[in-house]
Short mmCIF file of C-alpha atoms in Angstrom, two decimals:
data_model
loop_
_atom_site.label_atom_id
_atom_site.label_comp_id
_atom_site.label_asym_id
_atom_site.label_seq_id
_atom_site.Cartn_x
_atom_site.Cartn_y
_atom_site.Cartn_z
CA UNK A 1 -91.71 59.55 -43.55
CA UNK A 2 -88.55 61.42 -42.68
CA UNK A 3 -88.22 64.64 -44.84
CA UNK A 4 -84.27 65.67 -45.73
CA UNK A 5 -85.30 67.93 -49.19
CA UNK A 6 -87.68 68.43 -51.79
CA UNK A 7 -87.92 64.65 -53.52
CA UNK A 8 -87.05 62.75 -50.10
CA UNK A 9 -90.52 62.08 -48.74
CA UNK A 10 -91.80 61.03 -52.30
CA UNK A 11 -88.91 58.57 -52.75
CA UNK A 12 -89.47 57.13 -48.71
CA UNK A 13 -93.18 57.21 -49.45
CA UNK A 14 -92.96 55.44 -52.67
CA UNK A 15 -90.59 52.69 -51.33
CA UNK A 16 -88.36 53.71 -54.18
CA UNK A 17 -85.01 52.84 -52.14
CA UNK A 18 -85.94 49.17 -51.82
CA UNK A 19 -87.84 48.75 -54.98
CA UNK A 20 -86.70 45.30 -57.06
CA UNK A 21 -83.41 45.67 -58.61
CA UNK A 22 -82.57 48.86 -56.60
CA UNK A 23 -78.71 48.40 -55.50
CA UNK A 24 -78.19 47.72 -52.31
CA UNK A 25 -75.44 49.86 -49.75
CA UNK A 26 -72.51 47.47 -49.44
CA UNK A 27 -71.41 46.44 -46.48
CA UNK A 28 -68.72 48.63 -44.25
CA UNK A 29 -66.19 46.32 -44.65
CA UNK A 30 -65.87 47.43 -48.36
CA UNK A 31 -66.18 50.99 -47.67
CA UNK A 32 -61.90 51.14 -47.42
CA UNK A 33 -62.25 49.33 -50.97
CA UNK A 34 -65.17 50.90 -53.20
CA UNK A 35 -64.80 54.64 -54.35
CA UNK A 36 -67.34 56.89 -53.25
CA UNK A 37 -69.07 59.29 -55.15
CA UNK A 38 -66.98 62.55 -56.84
CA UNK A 39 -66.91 65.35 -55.14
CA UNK A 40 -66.31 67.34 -58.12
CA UNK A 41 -64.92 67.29 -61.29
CA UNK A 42 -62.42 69.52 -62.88
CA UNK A 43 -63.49 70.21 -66.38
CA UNK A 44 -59.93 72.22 -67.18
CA UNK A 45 -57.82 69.22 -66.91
CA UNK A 46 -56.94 67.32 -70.16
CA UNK A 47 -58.32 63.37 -70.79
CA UNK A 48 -56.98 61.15 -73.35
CA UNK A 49 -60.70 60.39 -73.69
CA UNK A 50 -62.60 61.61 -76.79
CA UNK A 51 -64.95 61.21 -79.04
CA UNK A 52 -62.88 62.86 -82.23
CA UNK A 53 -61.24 61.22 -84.60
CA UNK A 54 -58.20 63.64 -84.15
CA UNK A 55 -55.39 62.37 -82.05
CA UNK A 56 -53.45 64.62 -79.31
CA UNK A 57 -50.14 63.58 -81.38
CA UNK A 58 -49.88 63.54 -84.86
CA UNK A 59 -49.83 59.75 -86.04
CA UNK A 60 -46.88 58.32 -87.38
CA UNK A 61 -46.27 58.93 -91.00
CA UNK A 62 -46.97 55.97 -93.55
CA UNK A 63 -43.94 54.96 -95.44
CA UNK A 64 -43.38 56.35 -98.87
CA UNK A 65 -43.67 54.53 -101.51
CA UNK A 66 -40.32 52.61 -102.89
CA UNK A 67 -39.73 54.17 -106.61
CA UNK A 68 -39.13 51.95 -109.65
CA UNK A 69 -35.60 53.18 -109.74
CA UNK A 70 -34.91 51.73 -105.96
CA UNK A 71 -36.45 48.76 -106.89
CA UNK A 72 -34.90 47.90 -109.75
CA UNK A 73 -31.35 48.59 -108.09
CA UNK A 74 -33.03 45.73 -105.35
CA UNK A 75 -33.60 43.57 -108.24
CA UNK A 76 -30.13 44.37 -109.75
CA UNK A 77 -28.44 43.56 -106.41
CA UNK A 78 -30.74 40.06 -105.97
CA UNK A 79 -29.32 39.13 -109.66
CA UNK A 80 -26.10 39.11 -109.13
CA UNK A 81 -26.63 36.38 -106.26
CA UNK A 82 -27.90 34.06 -108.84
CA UNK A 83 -26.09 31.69 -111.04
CA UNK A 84 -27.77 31.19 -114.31
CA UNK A 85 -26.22 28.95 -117.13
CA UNK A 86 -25.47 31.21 -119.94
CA UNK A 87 -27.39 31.30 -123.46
CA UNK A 88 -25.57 31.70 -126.12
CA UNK A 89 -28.51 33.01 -128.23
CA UNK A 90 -28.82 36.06 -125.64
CA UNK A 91 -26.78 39.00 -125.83
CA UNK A 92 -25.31 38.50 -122.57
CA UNK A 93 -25.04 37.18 -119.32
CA UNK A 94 -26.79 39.93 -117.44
CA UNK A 95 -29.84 39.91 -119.79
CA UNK A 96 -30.23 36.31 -119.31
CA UNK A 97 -30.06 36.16 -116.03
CA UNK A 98 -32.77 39.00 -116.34
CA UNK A 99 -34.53 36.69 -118.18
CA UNK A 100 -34.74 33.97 -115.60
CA UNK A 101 -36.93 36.72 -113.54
CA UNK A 102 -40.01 35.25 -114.99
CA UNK A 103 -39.73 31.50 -113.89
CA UNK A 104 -38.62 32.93 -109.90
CA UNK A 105 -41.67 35.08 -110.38
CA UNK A 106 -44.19 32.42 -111.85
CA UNK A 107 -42.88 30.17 -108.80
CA UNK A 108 -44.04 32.53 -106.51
CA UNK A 109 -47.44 33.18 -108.01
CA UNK A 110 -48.02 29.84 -107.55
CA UNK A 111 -47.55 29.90 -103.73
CA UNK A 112 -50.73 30.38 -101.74
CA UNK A 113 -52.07 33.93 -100.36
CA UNK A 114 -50.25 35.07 -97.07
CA UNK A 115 -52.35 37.72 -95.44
CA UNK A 116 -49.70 38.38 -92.54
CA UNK A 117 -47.21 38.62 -95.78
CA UNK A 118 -46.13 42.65 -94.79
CA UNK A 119 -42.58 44.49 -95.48
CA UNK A 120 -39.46 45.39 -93.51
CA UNK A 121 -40.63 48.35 -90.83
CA UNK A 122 -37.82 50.22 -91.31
CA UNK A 123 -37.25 52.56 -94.36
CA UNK A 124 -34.61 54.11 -95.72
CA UNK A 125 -34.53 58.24 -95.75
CA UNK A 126 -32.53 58.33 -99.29
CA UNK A 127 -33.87 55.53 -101.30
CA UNK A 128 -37.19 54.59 -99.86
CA UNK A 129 -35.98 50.77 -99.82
CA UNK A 130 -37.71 49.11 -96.84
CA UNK A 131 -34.91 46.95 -94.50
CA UNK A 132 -34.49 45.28 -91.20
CA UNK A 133 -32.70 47.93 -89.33
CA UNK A 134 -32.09 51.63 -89.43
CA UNK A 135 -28.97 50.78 -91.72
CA UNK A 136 -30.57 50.97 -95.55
CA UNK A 137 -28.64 47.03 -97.25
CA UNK A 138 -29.56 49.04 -101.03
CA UNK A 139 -27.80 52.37 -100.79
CA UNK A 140 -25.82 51.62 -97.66
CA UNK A 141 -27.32 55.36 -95.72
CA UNK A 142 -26.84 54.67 -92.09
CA UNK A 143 -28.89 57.43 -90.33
CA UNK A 144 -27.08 57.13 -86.82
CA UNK A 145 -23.25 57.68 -88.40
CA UNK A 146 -25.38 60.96 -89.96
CA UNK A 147 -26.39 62.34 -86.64
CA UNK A 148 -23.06 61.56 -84.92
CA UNK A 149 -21.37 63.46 -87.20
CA UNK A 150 -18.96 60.83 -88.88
CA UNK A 151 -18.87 60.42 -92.30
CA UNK A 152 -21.40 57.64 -93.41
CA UNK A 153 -19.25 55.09 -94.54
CA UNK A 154 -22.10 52.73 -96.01
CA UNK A 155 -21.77 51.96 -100.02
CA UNK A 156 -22.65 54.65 -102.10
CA UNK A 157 -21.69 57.69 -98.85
CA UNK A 158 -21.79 60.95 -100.00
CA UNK A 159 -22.57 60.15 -103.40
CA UNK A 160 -26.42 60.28 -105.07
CA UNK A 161 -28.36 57.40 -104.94
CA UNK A 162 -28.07 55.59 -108.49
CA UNK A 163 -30.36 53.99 -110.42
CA UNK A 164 -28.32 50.74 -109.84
CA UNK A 165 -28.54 50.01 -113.89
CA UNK A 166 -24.94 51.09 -114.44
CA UNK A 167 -23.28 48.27 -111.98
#
């Protein structure tokens, strides 16, 4: 038994090197290929490994939730694309065309469930209205002519966002 430290001759002695389901040394050829063993490890430097639930970077902010004002100027603005015969028993035209909410909506309800259903990604800094692309299709705020400095030029620039109930 050859002795090299304290727990050598035990291990040699005790054929724990070759014992069933030991892993064998693999052969040179590899030796270019497999990583050996660290020589040390540098506890200062920073991992993106962790066990806590806290991120390095703050995660990105949820989206606010889109007010009943901003929505009802969405519904105002889907409205006017729709041509309803007129009643003569309502008061007017833009009340029955309100009206004619509740059979688009009942359609819907019918449809099946979509889980994947979600809404636009982008979202609008002034009104909260979720769209397509940076440019906000309810109060026309486009964020990029803000940071170039030229006037925003959308519908609705420079003024405050209305309720949409007086157009």
């Amino acid at each position: 038994v050859e002795s090299r430290g304290k727990g050598a001759g035990i291990i040699a002695a005790f054929g724990f090197g070759t014992m069933p389901g030991a892993v064998p040394e693999p052969p040179a050829i590899f030796n270019s290929i497999i990583p050996r063993a660290i020589g040390s490890i540098d506890e200062d430097l920073e991992s993106d490994f962790s066990f806590t639930t806290y991120p390095k970077a703050d995660p990105p902010r949820p989206p606010k939730f889109t007010n009943s004002r901003a929505r009802a100027r969405t519904i105002r603005m889907i409205l006017k694309r729709w041509n309803i015969p007129r009643d003569c028993e309502s008061c007017c035209q833009y009340h029955t065309v309100l009206d004619s909410i509740d059979e688009a909506v009942e359609c819907l309800r019918q449809q099946k469930c979509d889980p994947l259903w979600s809404t636009y990604n982008e979202q609008c800094p002034r009104c909260a209205c979720m769209n397509q692309g940076p440019k906000c299709v309810v109060c026309g705020f486009a964020p990029e002519a803000n940071t170039k400095g030229v006037r925003n030029s959308g519908r609705n620039s420079g003024k405050p966002v209305e309720t949409g109930l007086g157009e």
